[in-house]
Coordinates of N, CA and C in Angstrom, one line a residue:
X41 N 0.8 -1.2 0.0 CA 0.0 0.0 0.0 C 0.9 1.2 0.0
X42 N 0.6 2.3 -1.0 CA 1.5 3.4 -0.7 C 1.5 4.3 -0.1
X43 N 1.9 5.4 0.5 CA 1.9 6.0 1.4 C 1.2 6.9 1.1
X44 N 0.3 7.6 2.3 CA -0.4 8.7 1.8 C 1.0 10.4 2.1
X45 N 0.7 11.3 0.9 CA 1.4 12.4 0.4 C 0.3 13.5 1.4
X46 N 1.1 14.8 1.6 CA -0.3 15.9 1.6 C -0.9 15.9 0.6
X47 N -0.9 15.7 -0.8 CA -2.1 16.8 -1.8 C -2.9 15.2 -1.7
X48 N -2.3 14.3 -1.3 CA -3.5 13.1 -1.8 C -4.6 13.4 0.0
X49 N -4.3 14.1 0.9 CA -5.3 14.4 1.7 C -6.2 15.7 1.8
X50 N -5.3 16.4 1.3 CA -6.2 17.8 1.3 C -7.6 17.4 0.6
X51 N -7.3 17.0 -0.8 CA -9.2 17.0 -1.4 C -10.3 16.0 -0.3
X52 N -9.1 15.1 0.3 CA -10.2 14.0 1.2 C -11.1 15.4 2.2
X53 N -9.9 16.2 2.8 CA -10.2 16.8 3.5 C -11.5 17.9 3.4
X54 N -10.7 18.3 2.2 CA -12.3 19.3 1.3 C -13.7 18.4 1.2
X55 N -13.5 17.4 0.6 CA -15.0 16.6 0.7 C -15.5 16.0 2.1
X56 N -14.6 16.3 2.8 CA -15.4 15.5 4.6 C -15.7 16.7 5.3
X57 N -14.8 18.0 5.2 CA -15.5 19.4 5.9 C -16.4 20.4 5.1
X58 N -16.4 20.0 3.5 CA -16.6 21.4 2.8 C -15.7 22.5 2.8
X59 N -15.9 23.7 1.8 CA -15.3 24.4 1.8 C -14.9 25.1 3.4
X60 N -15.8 25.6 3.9 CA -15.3 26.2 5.3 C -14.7 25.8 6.2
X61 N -15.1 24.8 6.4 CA -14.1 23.6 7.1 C -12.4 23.7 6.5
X62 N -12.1 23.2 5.4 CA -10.9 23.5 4.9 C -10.7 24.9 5.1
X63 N -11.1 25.9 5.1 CA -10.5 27.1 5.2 C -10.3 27.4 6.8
X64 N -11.0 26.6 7.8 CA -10.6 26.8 8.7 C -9.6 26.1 9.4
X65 N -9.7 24.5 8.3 CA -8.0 23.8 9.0 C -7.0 24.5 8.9
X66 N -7.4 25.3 7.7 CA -6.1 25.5 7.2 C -5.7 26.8 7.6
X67 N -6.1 27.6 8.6 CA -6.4 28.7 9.5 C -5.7 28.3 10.5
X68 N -5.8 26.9 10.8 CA -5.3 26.4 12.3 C -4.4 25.6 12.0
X69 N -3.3 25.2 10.9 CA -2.4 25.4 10.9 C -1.6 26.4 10.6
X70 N -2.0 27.7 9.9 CA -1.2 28.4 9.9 C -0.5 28.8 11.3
X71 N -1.7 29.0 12.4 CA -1.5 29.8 13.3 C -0.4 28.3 14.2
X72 N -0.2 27.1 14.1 CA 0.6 26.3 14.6 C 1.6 26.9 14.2
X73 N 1.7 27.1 13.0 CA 3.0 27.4 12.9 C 3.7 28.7 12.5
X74 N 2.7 29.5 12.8 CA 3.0 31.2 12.8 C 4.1 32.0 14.3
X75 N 4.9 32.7 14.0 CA 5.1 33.5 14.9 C 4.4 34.6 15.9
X76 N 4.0 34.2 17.0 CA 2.7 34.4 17.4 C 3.2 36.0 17.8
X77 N 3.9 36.4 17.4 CA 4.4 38.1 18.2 C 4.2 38.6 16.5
X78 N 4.5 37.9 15.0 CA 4.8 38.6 14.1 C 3.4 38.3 13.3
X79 N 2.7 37.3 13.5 CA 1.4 36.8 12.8 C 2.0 36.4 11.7
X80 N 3.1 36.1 11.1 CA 3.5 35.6 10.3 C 4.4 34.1 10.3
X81 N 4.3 33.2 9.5 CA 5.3 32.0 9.3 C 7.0 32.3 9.3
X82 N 7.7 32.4 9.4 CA 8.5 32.8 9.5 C 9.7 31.8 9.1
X83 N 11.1 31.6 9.4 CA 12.2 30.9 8.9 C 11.9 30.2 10.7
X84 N 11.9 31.1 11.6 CA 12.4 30.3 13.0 C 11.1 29.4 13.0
X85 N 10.1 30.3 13.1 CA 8.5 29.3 13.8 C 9.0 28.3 12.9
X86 N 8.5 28.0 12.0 CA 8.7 27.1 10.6 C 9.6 25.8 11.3
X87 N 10.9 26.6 11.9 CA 12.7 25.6 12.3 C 12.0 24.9 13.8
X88 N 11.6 26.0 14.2 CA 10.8 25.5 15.5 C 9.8 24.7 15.5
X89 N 8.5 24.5 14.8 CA 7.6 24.5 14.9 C 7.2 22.7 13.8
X90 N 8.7 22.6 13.5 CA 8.4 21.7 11.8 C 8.8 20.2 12.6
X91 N 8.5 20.3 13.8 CA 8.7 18.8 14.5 C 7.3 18.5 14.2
X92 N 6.3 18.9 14.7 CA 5.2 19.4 14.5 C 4.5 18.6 13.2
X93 N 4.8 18.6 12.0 CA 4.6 18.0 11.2 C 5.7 17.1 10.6
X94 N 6.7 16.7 11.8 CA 7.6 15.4 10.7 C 8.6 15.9 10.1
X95 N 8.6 17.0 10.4 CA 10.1 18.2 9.3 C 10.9 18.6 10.3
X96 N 11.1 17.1 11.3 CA 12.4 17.9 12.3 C 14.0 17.6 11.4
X97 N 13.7 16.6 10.3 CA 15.2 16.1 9.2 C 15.4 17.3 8.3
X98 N 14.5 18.4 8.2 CA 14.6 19.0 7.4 C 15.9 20.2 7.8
X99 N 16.8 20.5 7.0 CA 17.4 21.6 7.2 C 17.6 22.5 6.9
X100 N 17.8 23.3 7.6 CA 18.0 25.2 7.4 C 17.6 25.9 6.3
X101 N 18.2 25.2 5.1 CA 18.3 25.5 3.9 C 16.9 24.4 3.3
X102 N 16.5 23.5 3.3 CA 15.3 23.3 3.3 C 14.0 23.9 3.7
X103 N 13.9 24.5 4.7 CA 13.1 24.9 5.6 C 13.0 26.6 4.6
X104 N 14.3 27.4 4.2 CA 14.1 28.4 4.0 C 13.7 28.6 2.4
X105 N 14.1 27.0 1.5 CA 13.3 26.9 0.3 C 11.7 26.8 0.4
X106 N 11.7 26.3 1.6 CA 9.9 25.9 1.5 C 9.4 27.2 1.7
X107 N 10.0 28.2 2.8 CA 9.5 29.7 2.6 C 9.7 30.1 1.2
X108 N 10.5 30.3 0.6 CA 10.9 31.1 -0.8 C 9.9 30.6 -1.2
X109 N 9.3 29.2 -1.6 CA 8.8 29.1 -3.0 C 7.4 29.9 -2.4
X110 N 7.2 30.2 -1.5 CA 5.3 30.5 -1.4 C 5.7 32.3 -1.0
X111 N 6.6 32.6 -0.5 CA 6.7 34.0 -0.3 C 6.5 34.8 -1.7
X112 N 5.2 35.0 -2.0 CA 5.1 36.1 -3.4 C 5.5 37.6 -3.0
X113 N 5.7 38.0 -1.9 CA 5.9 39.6 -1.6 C 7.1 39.8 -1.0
X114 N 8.0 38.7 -1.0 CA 9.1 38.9 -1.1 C 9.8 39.3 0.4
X115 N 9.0 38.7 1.5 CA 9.2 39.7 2.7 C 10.1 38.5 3.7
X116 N 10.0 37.5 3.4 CA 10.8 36.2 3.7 C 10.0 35.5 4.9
X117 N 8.5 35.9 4.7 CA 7.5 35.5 5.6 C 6.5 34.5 4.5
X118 N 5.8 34.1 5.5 CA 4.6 33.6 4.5 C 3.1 34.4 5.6
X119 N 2.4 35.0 4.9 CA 1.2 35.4 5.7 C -0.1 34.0 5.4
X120 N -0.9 34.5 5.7 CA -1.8 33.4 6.0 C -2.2 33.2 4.3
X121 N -2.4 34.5 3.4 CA -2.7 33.9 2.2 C -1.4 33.6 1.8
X122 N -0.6 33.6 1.8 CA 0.4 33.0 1.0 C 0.3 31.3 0.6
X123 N 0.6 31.3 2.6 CA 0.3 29.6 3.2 C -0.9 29.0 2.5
X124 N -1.8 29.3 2.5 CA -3.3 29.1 1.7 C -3.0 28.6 0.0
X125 N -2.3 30.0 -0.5 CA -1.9 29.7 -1.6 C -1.1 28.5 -1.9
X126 N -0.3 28.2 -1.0 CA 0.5 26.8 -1.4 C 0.6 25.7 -1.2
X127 N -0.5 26.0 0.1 CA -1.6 24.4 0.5 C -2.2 23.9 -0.9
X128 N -2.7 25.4 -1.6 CA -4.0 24.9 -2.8 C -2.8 24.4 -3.8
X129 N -1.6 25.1 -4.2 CA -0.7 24.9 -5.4 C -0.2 23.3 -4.8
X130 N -0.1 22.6 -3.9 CA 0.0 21.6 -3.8 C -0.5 20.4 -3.7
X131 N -1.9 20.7 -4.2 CA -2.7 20.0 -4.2 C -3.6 20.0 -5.6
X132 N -3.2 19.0 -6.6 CA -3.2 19.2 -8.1 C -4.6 18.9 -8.5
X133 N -5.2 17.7 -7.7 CA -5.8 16.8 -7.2 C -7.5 17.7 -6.7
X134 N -7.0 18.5 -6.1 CA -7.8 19.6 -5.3 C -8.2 20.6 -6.5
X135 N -7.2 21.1 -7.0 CA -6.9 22.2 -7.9 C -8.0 21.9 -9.4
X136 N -8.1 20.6 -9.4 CA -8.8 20.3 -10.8 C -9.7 19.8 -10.7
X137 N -10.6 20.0 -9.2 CA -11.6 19.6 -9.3 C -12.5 21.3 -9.0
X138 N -11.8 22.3 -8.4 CA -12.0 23.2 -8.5 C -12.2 23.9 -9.9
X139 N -11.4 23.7 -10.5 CA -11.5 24.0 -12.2 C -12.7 23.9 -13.0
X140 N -12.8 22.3 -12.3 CA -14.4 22.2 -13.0 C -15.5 22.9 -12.5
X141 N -15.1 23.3 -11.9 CA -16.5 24.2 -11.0 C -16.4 25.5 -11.6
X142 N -15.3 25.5 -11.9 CA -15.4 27.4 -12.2 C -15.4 27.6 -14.2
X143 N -15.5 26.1 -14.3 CA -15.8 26.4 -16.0 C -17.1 25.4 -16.1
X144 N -17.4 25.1 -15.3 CA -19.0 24.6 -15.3 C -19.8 25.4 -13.6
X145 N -19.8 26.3 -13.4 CA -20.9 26.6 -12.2 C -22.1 26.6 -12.1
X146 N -22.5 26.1 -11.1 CA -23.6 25.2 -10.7 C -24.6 26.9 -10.6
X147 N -25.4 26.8 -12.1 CA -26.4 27.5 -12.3 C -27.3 27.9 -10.9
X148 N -27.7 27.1 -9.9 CA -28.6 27.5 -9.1 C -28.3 28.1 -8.1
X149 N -27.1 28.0 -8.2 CA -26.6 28.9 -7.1 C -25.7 30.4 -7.6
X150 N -26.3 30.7 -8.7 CA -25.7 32.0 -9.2 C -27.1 33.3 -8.9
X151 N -26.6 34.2 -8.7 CA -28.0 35.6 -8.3 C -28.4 35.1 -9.9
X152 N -29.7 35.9 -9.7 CA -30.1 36.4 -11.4 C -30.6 37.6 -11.8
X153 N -29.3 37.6 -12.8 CA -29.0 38.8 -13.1 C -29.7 39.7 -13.4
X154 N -31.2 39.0 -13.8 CA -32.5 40.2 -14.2 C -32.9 41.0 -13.2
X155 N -32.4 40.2 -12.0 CA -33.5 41.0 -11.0 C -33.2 42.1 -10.2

């Protein structure tokens, strides 16, 4: 049997909580592993905090690649959308089932627009 990955749980995750649910796991990990003085993920919280998920083998320079690739503003943090953002980019699985929703949306639940 092969091992389960994160992106092969996130979508489990999305279909057992729904959307809000997932947005609030994923709220409550950021904040595990946010610097609770900076509200931000940081290089230390991350060094500190990555026993936490299994990333105590990980090194320095590992730890500070996993920041780079999700820091888009360049600030050498990750804020909560960032982390969000990279939860969803790694999850391909997740990502394409969202797709179909947004190039097929479920007519009954759109306003209408006549009214």
């Amino acid at each position: 049997m092969a091992a389960l990955q994160f992106q092969d749980l996130l979508p489990v995750i999305a279909h057992k909580l729904g959307g809000q649910g997932l947005l609030t796991e994923l709220c409550n990990g950021f904040q595990l592993l946010m610097d609770k003085h900076k509200g931000l993920i940081t290089l230390d919280s991350l060094r500190i905090n990555s026993a936490l998920l299994g990333l105590q083998d990980l090194t320095q320079d590992d730890l500070f690649c996993m920041i780079s690739e999700a820091d888009l503003d360049g600030d050498g943090a990750l804020s909560l959308l960032e982390f969000c953002v990279l939860m969803f980019r790694l999850s391909p699985d997740l990502m394409q089932h969202s797709s179909f929703w947004l190039h097929h949306p479920p007519q009954r639940h759109l306003p209408n627009s006549s009214s």
